[in-house]
Amino acid sequence: MQKFDDNKNIRTYKDRTVLVRLLKYAKRVRWAFIISLLFTAILVAIDLTPAYLEGELIGVLGNADLTNDYKIKFTIILLSIYGCVIIGAAFLNYFNSMLLQKAGQRIVLEIRKEVFVKIEGLAIAQIYATPVGKLVTRVTSDVNMVNELYTNVIVNLIRYILTILFVFIMMLIISPILTLYILCVIPFLVIMTIVFNKLSRKQYRKVRGCVSNMNAFLSENLSGMKITQIFNQEDKKEKEFLLRNTDLKRNSIREVLIFGVFRPAIYVLYVLCHIILLYNGFYMVLEERLLAKDLVKFYQYNGQFFNPIQQLADQFNQLQSAFASSERIFEILDMKAQILDKEDAIELTQIEGKIEFDHVWFAYNEENWILKDVSFTIYPKQTVAFVGATGAGKTTILALIVRNYEIQKGTIRIDGIDVKDIALESLRKHIGQMLQDVFLFSGTIRSNITLRDDSFTTDEIVEACRYVNASSFIEKLPNGYEYEVLERGNNFSSGQRQLLSFARTILHKPNIMILDEATANIDTETEVLIQDSLEKMMNVGTMLIVAHRLSTVQHADNIIVLHKGKIMESGNHQELLAKKGLYYHLYELQYKHMDS
């Protein structure tokens, strides 16, 4: 079973592979990026004008041959031109930002949708193998980091690279000799950048892994807070949280340390270049090999040359984070679902409800067999119950019918068709499941019963609820069917949640119904309502029941008794009691316990 190990520090994909895949998403909005690139080039050119204008202004003001009136007029005209350029640049920058944000959000929308749909398509076993918090991190936090890549990082990288290129050209035009001094520092910059890139990438993976582990811990422990408080485990959980929190802090500090060493090192090179520039430039001006105004321009451009290099460190920071998040997203997108439809999968429009297990063997883990050579046949409209001790394989049989897992040996057939040949959506559409742990979504009672399918009418919803006796409590609630359901249905009792589950199933009109411990842990009054509902539902279609309470299955057409993955005996209630076998023993134990 593949798991997502956020503590590993192994490169899953090469940078080039990640970048190519990310750019494929950008193709969908390529015109937005092309226009943005054009805008960026214009903005970079505008950024270079202040240094040039400043140099020209100093040249005019320092020229003794020009009158003061001319100097004043020249200064006013120059500042007016510069002001207009800056205002134009502000508007251009706004439109460029909006263009990128819209394009980035479109891409992120698609990526987030792909990840969610991919998770939906994974087998239950694959989803259970990963904590929910880690999956949530991939859909939210990691995708948001990719959004930063499209809306900020890529464009800023291009902007800073263009700035360095344009500035270098201007410096070369002004003074090739001084530019040559600057070039001597470039090899040191390249070496520092390569080292920084290697170290930061490694550390970012650790930080993202820590964030994922933190989210997984929070998701699990917030859901189980009731148990934590009941058993007074707050101090223990606080210590466990502190370990994860400290681990995140430690790796975040290391991340900052790497960045904190790189940027000052760049600044040292910048200061060194300034010293070399001023020393050599001063003598060149004295020797009249360079004009003073050109030295001012060169000095300003030198600052503009190193500033984007320093900013590139910030962008590398975000780039590494985005690449690390992208790898984690691609791990999900590249994960092969264990249960897939065949290319020629059959679409069932209607089923009768006949179920056959033909020498079925199944194990969750390798050769640890849960079911061993199980064979039985259930006929349409028949009610069949599975009983046996915990771990006998009862719930597993129900899970295999809807293909939550794939069997290793044997065949399972619905109406004579191998379930592997039936399209998953088509198969599950005709099967309704009512489980012991009923899951209710945040919303209203109506939305939970219909599962937000607006095709159902109010009359159909009310009829389904009355059929299973759920209306007995729904209609007493404020707002009735529009009553708000809290997270996981915590404002309802176990029995009420179960009745809502029954109503949900009946409304969708399944041909096969599965009840897995649906009557466990409910009060006696609600059990009466549920038993009445079950008797009605037995007339709807084929029904499979798993229950420890034998009173629930006494009216079943057939009772299959399981023990350690094998069928020990089968028959109706009276026949099994007459055999005085395992079922009789279970019945006797249960009712002796009740009598005592």
Coordinates of C-alpha atoms in Angstrom, one line a residue:
M1 CA 0.0 0.0 0.0
Q2 CA 1.5 3.3 -1.1
K3 CA 1.7 5.9 1.7
F4 CA 2.8 9.6 1.6
D5 CA 5.8 9.8 3.8
D6 CA 6.3 13.5 4.6
N7 CA 9.4 12.8 6.7
K8 CA 11.4 11.5 3.8
N9 CA 13.9 13.8 2.2
I10 CA 14.2 12.1 -1.2
R11 CA 13.7 14.0 -4.5
T12 CA 10.7 12.4 -6.2
Y13 CA 11.0 14.5 -9.3
K14 CA 13.7 16.4 -11.0
D15 CA 13.4 20.2 -11.2
R16 CA 13.1 20.0 -15.0
T17 CA 10.2 17.5 -14.8
V18 CA 8.4 19.6 -12.2
L19 CA 8.8 22.8 -14.3
V20 CA 7.6 21.1 -17.5
R21 CA 4.5 19.8 -15.9
L22 CA 3.7 23.1 -14.3
L23 CA 4.2 24.9 -17.6
K24 CA 1.6 22.6 -19.2
Y25 CA -1.0 24.1 -17.0
A26 CA 0.2 27.6 -18.0
K27 CA -0.5 26.7 -21.7
R28 CA -4.2 27.1 -21.0
V29 CA -3.7 30.8 -20.3
R30 CA -0.5 31.3 -22.3
W31 CA -1.8 34.6 -23.8
A32 CA -2.1 36.1 -20.4
F33 CA 1.5 35.2 -19.6
I34 CA 2.7 36.5 -23.0
I35 CA 1.0 39.9 -22.5
S36 CA 2.4 39.9 -18.9
L37 CA 5.9 39.3 -20.2
L38 CA 5.6 42.3 -22.6
F39 CA 4.3 44.5 -19.8
T40 CA 7.2 43.3 -17.6
A41 CA 9.8 44.2 -20.2
I42 CA 8.2 47.7 -20.4
L43 CA 8.2 48.1 -16.7
V44 CA 11.9 47.0 -16.4
A45 CA 12.8 49.6 -19.1
I46 CA 10.9 52.3 -17.1
D47 CA 12.8 51.3 -13.9
L48 CA 16.1 52.1 -15.7
T49 CA 15.0 55.7 -16.5
P50 CA 15.6 57.4 -13.1
A51 CA 19.3 56.6 -13.0
Y52 CA 19.7 57.9 -16.6
L53 CA 17.7 61.0 -15.9
E54 CA 19.5 61.7 -12.7
G55 CA 22.8 61.5 -14.4
E56 CA 21.7 63.8 -17.2
L57 CA 20.3 66.3 -14.6
I58 CA 23.6 66.3 -12.7
G59 CA 25.4 66.9 -16.0
V60 CA 23.2 69.9 -16.9
L61 CA 23.4 71.4 -13.4
G62 CA 27.1 71.0 -13.3
N63 CA 27.7 72.6 -16.7
A64 CA 28.9 76.2 -16.2
D65 CA 28.3 77.1 -19.8
L66 CA 24.5 76.9 -19.4
T67 CA 22.3 79.7 -17.9
N68 CA 20.2 79.1 -14.8
D69 CA 17.0 79.7 -16.6
Y70 CA 17.9 76.9 -19.0
K71 CA 18.8 74.6 -16.1
I72 CA 15.4 75.3 -14.4
K73 CA 13.4 74.7 -17.5
F74 CA 15.4 71.6 -18.2
T75 CA 14.8 70.3 -14.7
I76 CA 11.0 71.0 -14.8
I77 CA 10.6 69.3 -18.2
L78 CA 12.7 66.3 -17.1
L79 CA 10.7 65.9 -13.8
S80 CA 7.4 66.3 -15.7
I81 CA 8.4 63.5 -18.2
Y82 CA 9.5 61.3 -15.3
G83 CA 6.2 61.9 -13.4
C84 CA 4.1 61.0 -16.4
V85 CA 6.2 57.8 -16.9
I86 CA 5.8 56.8 -13.3
I87 CA 2.0 57.3 -13.4
G88 CA 1.8 55.3 -16.6
A89 CA 4.0 52.6 -15.0
A90 CA 1.6 52.4 -12.0
F91 CA -1.4 51.7 -14.2
L92 CA 0.6 49.2 -16.2
N93 CA 1.7 47.5 -13.1
Y94 CA -1.9 47.3 -11.8
F95 CA -3.2 45.7 -15.1
N96 CA -0.2 43.3 -15.1
S97 CA -0.9 42.2 -11.5
M98 CA -4.6 41.7 -12.2
L99 CA -3.9 39.7 -15.4
L100 CA -1.5 37.4 -13.5
Q101 CA -3.8 36.9 -10.6
K102 CA -6.7 35.9 -12.8
A103 CA -4.6 33.6 -14.8
G104 CA -3.0 32.1 -11.7
Q105 CA -6.4 31.5 -10.1
R106 CA -7.7 29.7 -13.2
I107 CA -4.7 27.4 -13.1
V108 CA -5.0 26.7 -9.4
L109 CA -8.7 26.1 -9.8
E110 CA -7.9 23.3 -12.3
I111 CA -5.1 21.8 -10.2
R112 CA -7.2 21.8 -7.0
K113 CA -10.0 20.1 -8.9
E114 CA -7.7 17.5 -10.4
V115 CA -6.3 16.6 -7.0
F116 CA -9.7 16.4 -5.3
V117 CA -11.1 14.2 -8.2
K118 CA -8.0 12.0 -8.0
I119 CA -8.5 11.5 -4.3
E120 CA -12.2 10.6 -4.9
G121 CA -11.1 8.0 -7.4
L122 CA -8.7 6.2 -5.0
A123 CA -9.7 3.0 -3.3
I124 CA -10.8 3.2 0.3
A125 CA -7.7 1.3 1.4
Q126 CA -5.5 3.9 -0.3
I127 CA -7.3 6.8 1.4
Y128 CA -7.2 5.1 4.8
A129 CA -3.4 4.6 4.4
T130 CA -2.9 8.4 4.6
P131 CA -4.1 10.7 7.5
V132 CA -6.8 13.1 6.4
G133 CA -4.8 16.1 7.5
K134 CA -2.0 15.2 5.0
L135 CA -4.5 15.0 2.1
V136 CA -6.1 18.3 3.2
T137 CA -2.6 19.9 3.2
R138 CA -2.1 18.8 -0.4
V139 CA -5.4 20.1 -1.6
T140 CA -5.1 23.5 0.2
S141 CA -1.7 24.6 1.4
D142 CA 0.4 22.9 -1.3
V143 CA -1.9 24.1 -4.1
N144 CA -1.7 27.7 -2.7
M145 CA 2.1 27.5 -2.9
V146 CA 1.7 26.7 -6.6
N147 CA -0.5 29.7 -6.9
E148 CA 2.3 31.9 -5.7
L149 CA 4.5 30.3 -8.3
Y150 CA 2.2 31.4 -11.2
T151 CA 1.2 34.8 -9.8
N152 CA 4.5 36.1 -8.3
V153 CA 7.5 33.9 -8.6
I154 CA 7.8 33.2 -12.3
V155 CA 7.0 36.8 -13.3
N156 CA 9.4 38.2 -10.7
L157 CA 12.1 35.9 -11.8
I158 CA 11.7 37.1 -15.4
R159 CA 11.5 40.7 -14.2
Y160 CA 14.7 40.5 -12.2
I161 CA 16.6 38.6 -14.9
L162 CA 15.5 41.2 -17.5
T163 CA 16.6 43.9 -15.1
I164 CA 20.0 42.4 -14.7
L165 CA 20.3 42.0 -18.5
F166 CA 19.2 45.5 -19.3
V167 CA 21.3 47.1 -16.6
F168 CA 24.3 45.1 -17.8
I169 CA 23.8 46.5 -21.3
M170 CA 23.6 50.0 -20.0
M171 CA 26.7 49.6 -17.9
L172 CA 28.5 48.2 -20.9
I173 CA 27.5 51.2 -23.0
I174 CA 28.7 53.7 -20.4
S175 CA 32.0 52.1 -19.5
P176 CA 33.2 48.7 -20.7
I177 CA 36.2 48.9 -18.3
L178 CA 34.1 49.4 -15.1
T179 CA 31.8 46.7 -16.3
L180 CA 34.7 44.3 -16.6
Y181 CA 35.4 44.9 -12.8
I182 CA 31.8 44.0 -12.1
L183 CA 32.1 40.8 -14.1
C184 CA 34.9 39.5 -11.9
V185 CA 32.4 39.1 -9.1
I186 CA 29.9 37.1 -11.2
P187 CA 31.6 33.6 -10.7
F188 CA 31.3 34.0 -6.9
L189 CA 27.6 34.9 -7.3
V190 CA 27.0 31.8 -9.4
I191 CA 28.8 29.5 -6.9
M192 CA 26.8 30.9 -4.0
T193 CA 23.5 30.6 -5.9
I194 CA 24.1 26.9 -6.7
V195 CA 25.0 26.1 -3.1
F196 CA 22.0 28.0 -1.8
N197 CA 19.7 26.3 -4.3
K198 CA 20.8 22.8 -3.2
L199 CA 20.6 23.5 0.5
S200 CA 17.3 25.4 0.4
R201 CA 15.5 22.7 -1.7
K202 CA 16.4 20.1 0.9
Q203 CA 15.3 22.2 3.8
Y204 CA 12.0 23.2 2.1
R205 CA 11.0 19.6 1.8
K206 CA 11.5 19.2 5.5
V207 CA 9.5 22.2 6.3
R208 CA 6.6 21.2 4.1
G209 CA 6.7 17.7 5.6
C210 CA 6.5 19.2 9.1
V211 CA 3.5 21.3 8.1
S212 CA 1.8 18.2 6.7
N213 CA 2.5 16.2 9.9
M214 CA 1.2 19.1 12.0
N215 CA -2.1 19.3 10.0
A216 CA -2.5 15.5 10.2
F217 CA -2.1 15.6 14.0
L218 CA -4.5 18.5 14.4
S219 CA -7.2 16.9 12.1
E220 CA -7.1 13.6 14.1
N221 CA -6.9 15.1 17.6
L222 CA -9.5 17.8 17.1
S223 CA -11.9 15.1 15.8
G224 CA -11.1 12.9 18.8
M225 CA -11.1 15.7 21.4
K226 CA -14.0 14.1 23.3
I227 CA -12.0 10.9 23.9
T228 CA -8.9 13.0 25.0
Q229 CA -11.0 14.9 27.6
I230 CA -12.8 11.8 28.8
F231 CA -9.5 10.0 29.6
N232 CA -7.7 13.1 30.8
Q233 CA -5.1 12.8 28.1
E234 CA -4.7 16.6 27.6
D235 CA -1.2 16.7 29.0
K236 CA 0.0 13.8 26.8
K237 CA -1.5 15.3 23.7
E238 CA 0.0 18.7 24.5
K239 CA 3.4 17.0 24.7
E240 CA 2.8 15.2 21.4
F241 CA 1.8 18.5 19.8
L242 CA 4.8 20.3 21.3
L243 CA 7.1 17.7 19.6
R244 CA 5.6 18.4 16.2
N245 CA 5.5 22.1 16.8
T246 CA 9.2 22.2 17.9
D247 CA 10.2 20.1 14.9
L248 CA 8.5 22.6 12.6
K249 CA 10.1 25.5 14.5
R250 CA 13.6 23.9 14.3
N251 CA 13.3 23.3 10.5
S252 CA 11.9 26.7 9.9
I253 CA 14.8 28.3 11.7
R254 CA 17.3 26.3 9.6
E255 CA 15.4 27.5 6.5
V256 CA 15.7 31.1 7.6
L257 CA 19.4 30.5 8.5
I258 CA 20.2 29.3 5.0
F259 CA 18.5 32.3 3.5
G260 CA 20.0 34.6 6.2
V261 CA 23.6 33.6 5.2
F262 CA 23.0 33.9 1.4
R263 CA 21.6 37.4 1.3
P264 CA 24.2 39.1 3.5
A265 CA 26.9 37.3 1.3
I266 CA 25.3 38.9 -1.7
Y267 CA 25.4 42.3 0.1
V268 CA 29.1 41.9 0.8
L269 CA 29.8 41.4 -2.9
Y270 CA 27.6 44.4 -3.6
V271 CA 29.6 46.7 -1.2
L272 CA 32.9 45.3 -2.6
C273 CA 31.8 46.2 -6.2
H274 CA 30.8 49.7 -5.0
I275 CA 34.3 50.2 -3.5
I276 CA 36.0 49.0 -6.7
L277 CA 33.7 51.2 -8.8
L278 CA 34.2 54.4 -6.8
Y279 CA 38.0 53.9 -6.6
N280 CA 38.5 53.3 -10.3
G281 CA 35.7 55.6 -11.5
F282 CA 37.2 58.5 -9.5
Y283 CA 40.5 58.2 -11.3
M284 CA 38.9 57.8 -14.7
V285 CA 37.0 61.1 -14.1
L286 CA 40.1 62.9 -13.0
E287 CA 41.9 61.6 -16.1
E288 CA 38.9 62.7 -18.2
R289 CA 38.3 59.2 -19.5
L290 CA 34.8 59.2 -18.0
L291 CA 32.3 62.0 -17.5
A292 CA 31.1 62.7 -14.0
K293 CA 27.4 62.3 -15.0
D294 CA 28.3 58.8 -16.5
L295 CA 30.0 57.8 -13.2
V296 CA 26.7 58.8 -11.4
K297 CA 24.7 56.7 -13.9
F298 CA 27.1 53.8 -13.5
Y299 CA 26.9 54.0 -9.7
Q300 CA 23.1 53.9 -9.8
Y301 CA 23.0 51.0 -12.3
N302 CA 25.5 49.1 -10.1
G303 CA 22.9 49.3 -7.3
Q304 CA 20.2 48.2 -9.7
F305 CA 22.4 45.3 -10.9
F306 CA 22.8 43.8 -7.4
N307 CA 19.3 44.6 -6.0
P308 CA 17.5 42.1 -8.3
I309 CA 20.2 39.5 -7.5
Q310 CA 19.3 40.0 -3.8
Q311 CA 15.7 39.8 -4.7
L312 CA 16.3 36.6 -6.6
A313 CA 17.2 35.0 -3.3
D314 CA 13.7 35.7 -2.1
Q315 CA 12.3 34.2 -5.3
F316 CA 14.5 31.2 -5.0
N317 CA 13.0 30.9 -1.5
Q318 CA 9.5 30.7 -2.9
L319 CA 10.5 28.8 -5.9
Q320 CA 11.9 25.9 -3.8
S321 CA 8.8 25.9 -1.7
A322 CA 6.6 25.8 -4.7
F323 CA 8.6 23.0 -6.3
A324 CA 8.4 21.0 -3.1
S325 CA 4.7 21.5 -2.9
S326 CA 4.4 20.6 -6.6
E327 CA 6.2 17.3 -6.0
R328 CA 3.7 16.5 -3.3
I329 CA 0.8 17.3 -5.6
F330 CA 2.2 15.2 -8.4
E331 CA 2.6 12.3 -6.0
I332 CA -1.1 12.2 -5.7
L333 CA -1.9 12.9 -9.3
D334 CA 0.5 10.1 -10.4
M335 CA -0.8 7.6 -7.9
K336 CA -2.5 4.7 -9.6
A337 CA -5.9 3.9 -8.2
Q338 CA -6.1 0.3 -7.1
I339 CA -9.7 -0.2 -8.4
L340 CA -10.4 1.0 -11.9
D341 CA -13.1 0.3 -14.5
K342 CA -12.2 -1.8 -17.4
E343 CA -12.2 -0.1 -20.8
D344 CA -15.4 -2.1 -21.8
A345 CA -17.0 -1.9 -18.3
I346 CA -20.7 -2.7 -18.3
E347 CA -23.2 0.0 -17.4
L348 CA -26.2 -1.5 -15.5
T349 CA -29.5 0.3 -16.0
Q350 CA -31.4 -2.1 -13.7
I351 CA -30.5 -5.1 -11.6
E352 CA -32.6 -7.9 -10.1
G353 CA -30.4 -8.3 -7.0
K354 CA -28.9 -11.7 -7.3
I355 CA -25.5 -12.0 -5.6
E356 CA -23.0 -14.9 -5.9
F357 CA -19.7 -15.5 -4.1
D358 CA -17.8 -18.2 -5.9
H359 CA -14.8 -19.6 -3.9
V360 CA -13.8 -16.1 -2.8
W361 CA -10.5 -15.6 -1.0
F362 CA -9.5 -12.2 0.4
A363 CA -6.8 -10.6 2.5
Y364 CA -6.1 -7.0 3.4
N365 CA -2.4 -7.8 3.8
E366 CA -0.7 -10.4 1.7
E367 CA -1.5 -14.0 2.9
N368 CA -3.4 -13.0 6.1
W369 CA -6.7 -14.3 4.7
I370 CA -9.8 -12.7 6.1
L371 CA -12.1 -14.8 3.8
K372 CA -11.2 -18.4 2.9
D373 CA -13.0 -20.1 0.0
V374 CA -16.4 -18.4 0.7
S375 CA -19.2 -19.4 -1.6
F376 CA -23.0 -18.6 -1.3
T377 CA -25.9 -17.3 -3.4
I378 CA -28.4 -14.6 -2.5
Y379 CA -31.5 -14.4 -4.6
P380 CA -33.4 -11.3 -5.6
K381 CA -35.6 -9.8 -2.9
Q382 CA -34.1 -12.1 -0.3
T383 CA -33.0 -10.9 3.1
V384 CA -29.8 -12.5 4.2
A385 CA -28.0 -11.9 7.5
F386 CA -24.3 -12.5 8.3
V387 CA -23.5 -13.3 11.9
G388 CA -20.4 -14.4 13.8
A389 CA -17.7 -13.2 16.2
T390 CA -15.7 -10.0 15.6
G391 CA -13.2 -10.6 12.8
A392 CA -15.1 -13.4 11.2
G393 CA -15.3 -11.5 7.9
K394 CA -18.9 -10.2 7.9
T395 CA -18.2 -6.5 7.1
T396 CA -15.5 -7.5 4.6
I397 CA -18.1 -9.4 2.6
L398 CA -20.3 -6.3 2.3
A399 CA -17.3 -4.1 1.4
L400 CA -16.3 -6.6 -1.4
I401 CA -19.8 -6.4 -3.0
V402 CA -19.4 -2.7 -3.7
R403 CA -15.7 -3.2 -4.7
N404 CA -14.2 -1.1 -1.9
Y405 CA -11.4 -3.8 -2.2
E406 CA -10.5 -6.3 -4.8
I407 CA -10.5 -10.0 -4.1
Q408 CA -7.4 -12.2 -4.6
K409 CA -9.1 -15.4 -5.7
G410 CA -12.6 -16.4 -6.8
T411 CA -15.5 -14.4 -8.4
I412 CA -18.2 -12.2 -7.1
R413 CA -21.2 -11.8 -9.4
I414 CA -24.2 -9.5 -9.5
D415 CA -27.1 -10.9 -11.7
G416 CA -24.5 -13.3 -13.2
I417 CA -22.0 -10.6 -14.1
D418 CA -18.6 -10.4 -12.5
V419 CA -18.4 -7.2 -10.5
K420 CA -15.0 -6.5 -12.0
D421 CA -16.8 -6.1 -15.4
I422 CA -19.3 -3.6 -14.1
A423 CA -18.6 0.2 -14.1
L424 CA -18.0 1.2 -10.4
E425 CA -20.5 4.2 -10.6
S426 CA -23.1 1.9 -12.2
L427 CA -22.6 -0.8 -9.5
R428 CA -22.7 1.5 -6.5
K429 CA -25.7 3.4 -7.9
H430 CA -27.9 0.3 -7.3
I431 CA -26.6 -0.4 -3.8
G432 CA -27.6 1.5 -0.7
Q433 CA -25.4 1.2 2.4
M434 CA -26.4 1.9 6.0
L435 CA -23.5 1.6 8.3
Q436 CA -23.1 1.7 12.1
D437 CA -21.1 4.9 12.0
V438 CA -23.5 7.2 10.1
F439 CA -21.7 10.2 8.5
L440 CA -23.7 13.4 8.2
F441 CA -22.4 16.5 6.4
S442 CA -22.7 20.0 7.5
G443 CA -25.8 21.5 6.0
T444 CA -29.5 20.8 6.4
I445 CA -31.5 17.6 7.0
R446 CA -32.8 17.9 3.4
S447 CA -29.3 18.2 1.9
N448 CA -28.0 15.2 3.9
I449 CA -30.9 13.0 2.7
T450 CA -30.7 14.1 -0.9
L451 CA -26.9 14.4 -0.8
R452 CA -27.5 17.8 -2.5
D453 CA -29.3 16.3 -5.4
D454 CA -31.9 18.9 -6.4
S455 CA -33.8 16.5 -8.6
F456 CA -35.7 15.1 -5.6
T457 CA -39.0 16.8 -4.7
T458 CA -40.1 17.7 -1.2
D459 CA -42.9 15.1 -1.4
E460 CA -40.4 12.4 -2.3
I461 CA -38.2 13.4 0.7
V462 CA -41.1 13.5 3.1
E463 CA -42.4 10.1 1.8
A464 CA -39.0 8.5 2.3
C465 CA -38.7 9.8 5.8
R466 CA -42.2 8.7 6.8
Y467 CA -41.5 5.3 5.3
V468 CA -38.6 4.7 7.7
N469 CA -40.1 6.6 10.6
A470 CA -37.5 9.4 10.5
S471 CA -40.3 12.0 10.2
S472 CA -41.3 11.2 13.8
F473 CA -38.5 13.4 15.0
I474 CA -37.7 15.6 12.0
E475 CA -41.2 17.2 11.9
K476 CA -40.8 18.2 15.6
L477 CA -37.6 20.2 14.9
P478 CA -37.5 23.9 14.3
N479 CA -37.6 24.4 10.5
G480 CA -38.2 20.7 10.0
Y481 CA -36.3 19.4 7.0
E482 CA -34.3 22.7 6.8
Y483 CA -32.9 22.2 10.3
E484 CA -29.2 22.8 10.4
V485 CA -26.9 19.7 10.9
L486 CA -23.7 20.3 12.8
E487 CA -20.4 18.7 11.8
R488 CA -20.7 14.9 11.7
G489 CA -24.3 15.3 12.9
N490 CA -23.3 15.9 16.5
N491 CA -26.7 17.5 17.3
F492 CA -28.5 14.2 16.7
S493 CA -28.6 10.9 18.7
S494 CA -27.1 7.7 17.2
G495 CA -30.6 6.4 16.5
Q496 CA -31.7 9.6 14.8
R497 CA -28.6 9.6 12.6
Q498 CA -29.4 6.0 11.6
L499 CA -33.0 6.9 10.7
L500 CA -31.7 9.7 8.5
S501 CA -29.3 7.1 6.9
F502 CA -32.3 4.9 6.2
A503 CA -34.2 7.8 4.6
R504 CA -31.2 8.7 2.5
T505 CA -31.0 5.1 1.2
I506 CA -34.7 4.7 0.5
L507 CA -34.9 8.0 -1.4
H508 CA -32.2 6.8 -3.8
K509 CA -34.2 3.6 -4.5
P510 CA -31.4 1.0 -4.5
N511 CA -32.0 -2.6 -5.6
I512 CA -29.6 -4.0 -3.0
M513 CA -29.5 -2.7 0.6
I514 CA -26.6 -3.3 3.0
L515 CA -27.0 -2.8 6.7
D516 CA -23.7 -3.1 8.7
E517 CA -24.4 -3.0 12.4
A518 CA -27.1 -0.4 11.7
T519 CA -28.9 -1.2 15.0
A520 CA -25.9 -1.2 17.3
N521 CA -25.6 1.3 20.2
I522 CA -29.2 2.7 20.0
D523 CA -31.8 3.1 22.7
T524 CA -34.8 0.8 23.0
E525 CA -37.4 3.3 21.8
T526 CA -35.4 4.1 18.7
E527 CA -34.8 0.4 18.1
V528 CA -38.5 -0.2 17.8
L529 CA -38.7 2.4 15.1
I530 CA -35.7 1.0 13.3
Q531 CA -37.1 -2.6 13.5
D532 CA -40.3 -1.4 12.0
S533 CA -38.3 0.4 9.3
L534 CA -36.3 -2.7 8.5
E535 CA -39.4 -4.8 8.1
K536 CA -40.7 -2.3 5.5
M537 CA -37.3 -2.1 3.7
M538 CA -37.1 -5.8 3.3
N539 CA -39.8 -5.5 0.7
V540 CA -37.8 -2.9 -1.4
G541 CA -35.1 -5.2 -2.7
T542 CA -32.3 -7.6 -1.8
M543 CA -31.1 -6.9 1.8
L544 CA -27.9 -7.9 3.4
I545 CA -27.6 -7.5 7.2
V546 CA -24.7 -7.7 9.6
A547 CA -25.7 -7.5 13.2
H548 CA -24.5 -8.7 16.6
R549 CA -28.0 -8.5 17.9
L550 CA -29.6 -11.7 16.8
S551 CA -33.1 -10.3 17.4
T552 CA -32.4 -8.1 14.3
V553 CA -31.9 -11.1 12.0
Q554 CA -34.4 -13.6 13.2
H555 CA -36.8 -12.8 10.4
A556 CA -34.1 -13.1 7.6
D557 CA -34.8 -15.6 4.9
N558 CA -31.3 -17.0 5.3
I559 CA -28.6 -16.6 8.0
I560 CA -25.0 -17.3 7.2
V561 CA -22.8 -18.0 10.1
L562 CA -19.1 -17.1 9.7
H563 CA -16.1 -18.2 11.8
K564 CA -12.5 -17.1 11.1
G565 CA -13.3 -16.3 7.4
K566 CA -15.2 -19.5 6.7
I567 CA -18.9 -20.3 6.4
M568 CA -19.8 -22.8 9.2
E569 CA -23.5 -23.1 8.7
S570 CA -26.5 -21.4 7.1
G571 CA -30.3 -21.5 7.2
N572 CA -33.2 -19.6 8.8
H573 CA -33.4 -18.8 12.5
Q574 CA -35.4 -22.0 13.5
E575 CA -33.3 -24.3 11.3
L576 CA -30.0 -23.0 12.8
L577 CA -31.4 -23.3 16.4
A578 CA -32.4 -26.9 15.6
K579 CA -28.9 -27.8 14.5
K580 CA -27.5 -26.7 17.9
G581 CA -24.3 -25.5 16.2
L582 CA -22.4 -22.2 16.3
Y583 CA -25.5 -20.1 15.8
Y584 CA -27.3 -21.8 18.6
H585 CA -24.2 -21.2 20.8
L586 CA -24.2 -17.5 19.9
Y587 CA -27.9 -17.2 20.5
E588 CA -27.7 -18.9 23.9
L589 CA -24.8 -16.7 25.0
Q590 CA -26.6 -13.6 24.0
Y591 CA -29.9 -14.3 25.6
K592 CA -28.3 -15.7 28.8
H593 CA -26.4 -12.4 29.0
M594 CA -29.6 -10.5 28.5
D595 CA -31.4 -12.6 31.2
S596 CA -28.6 -12.0 33.7

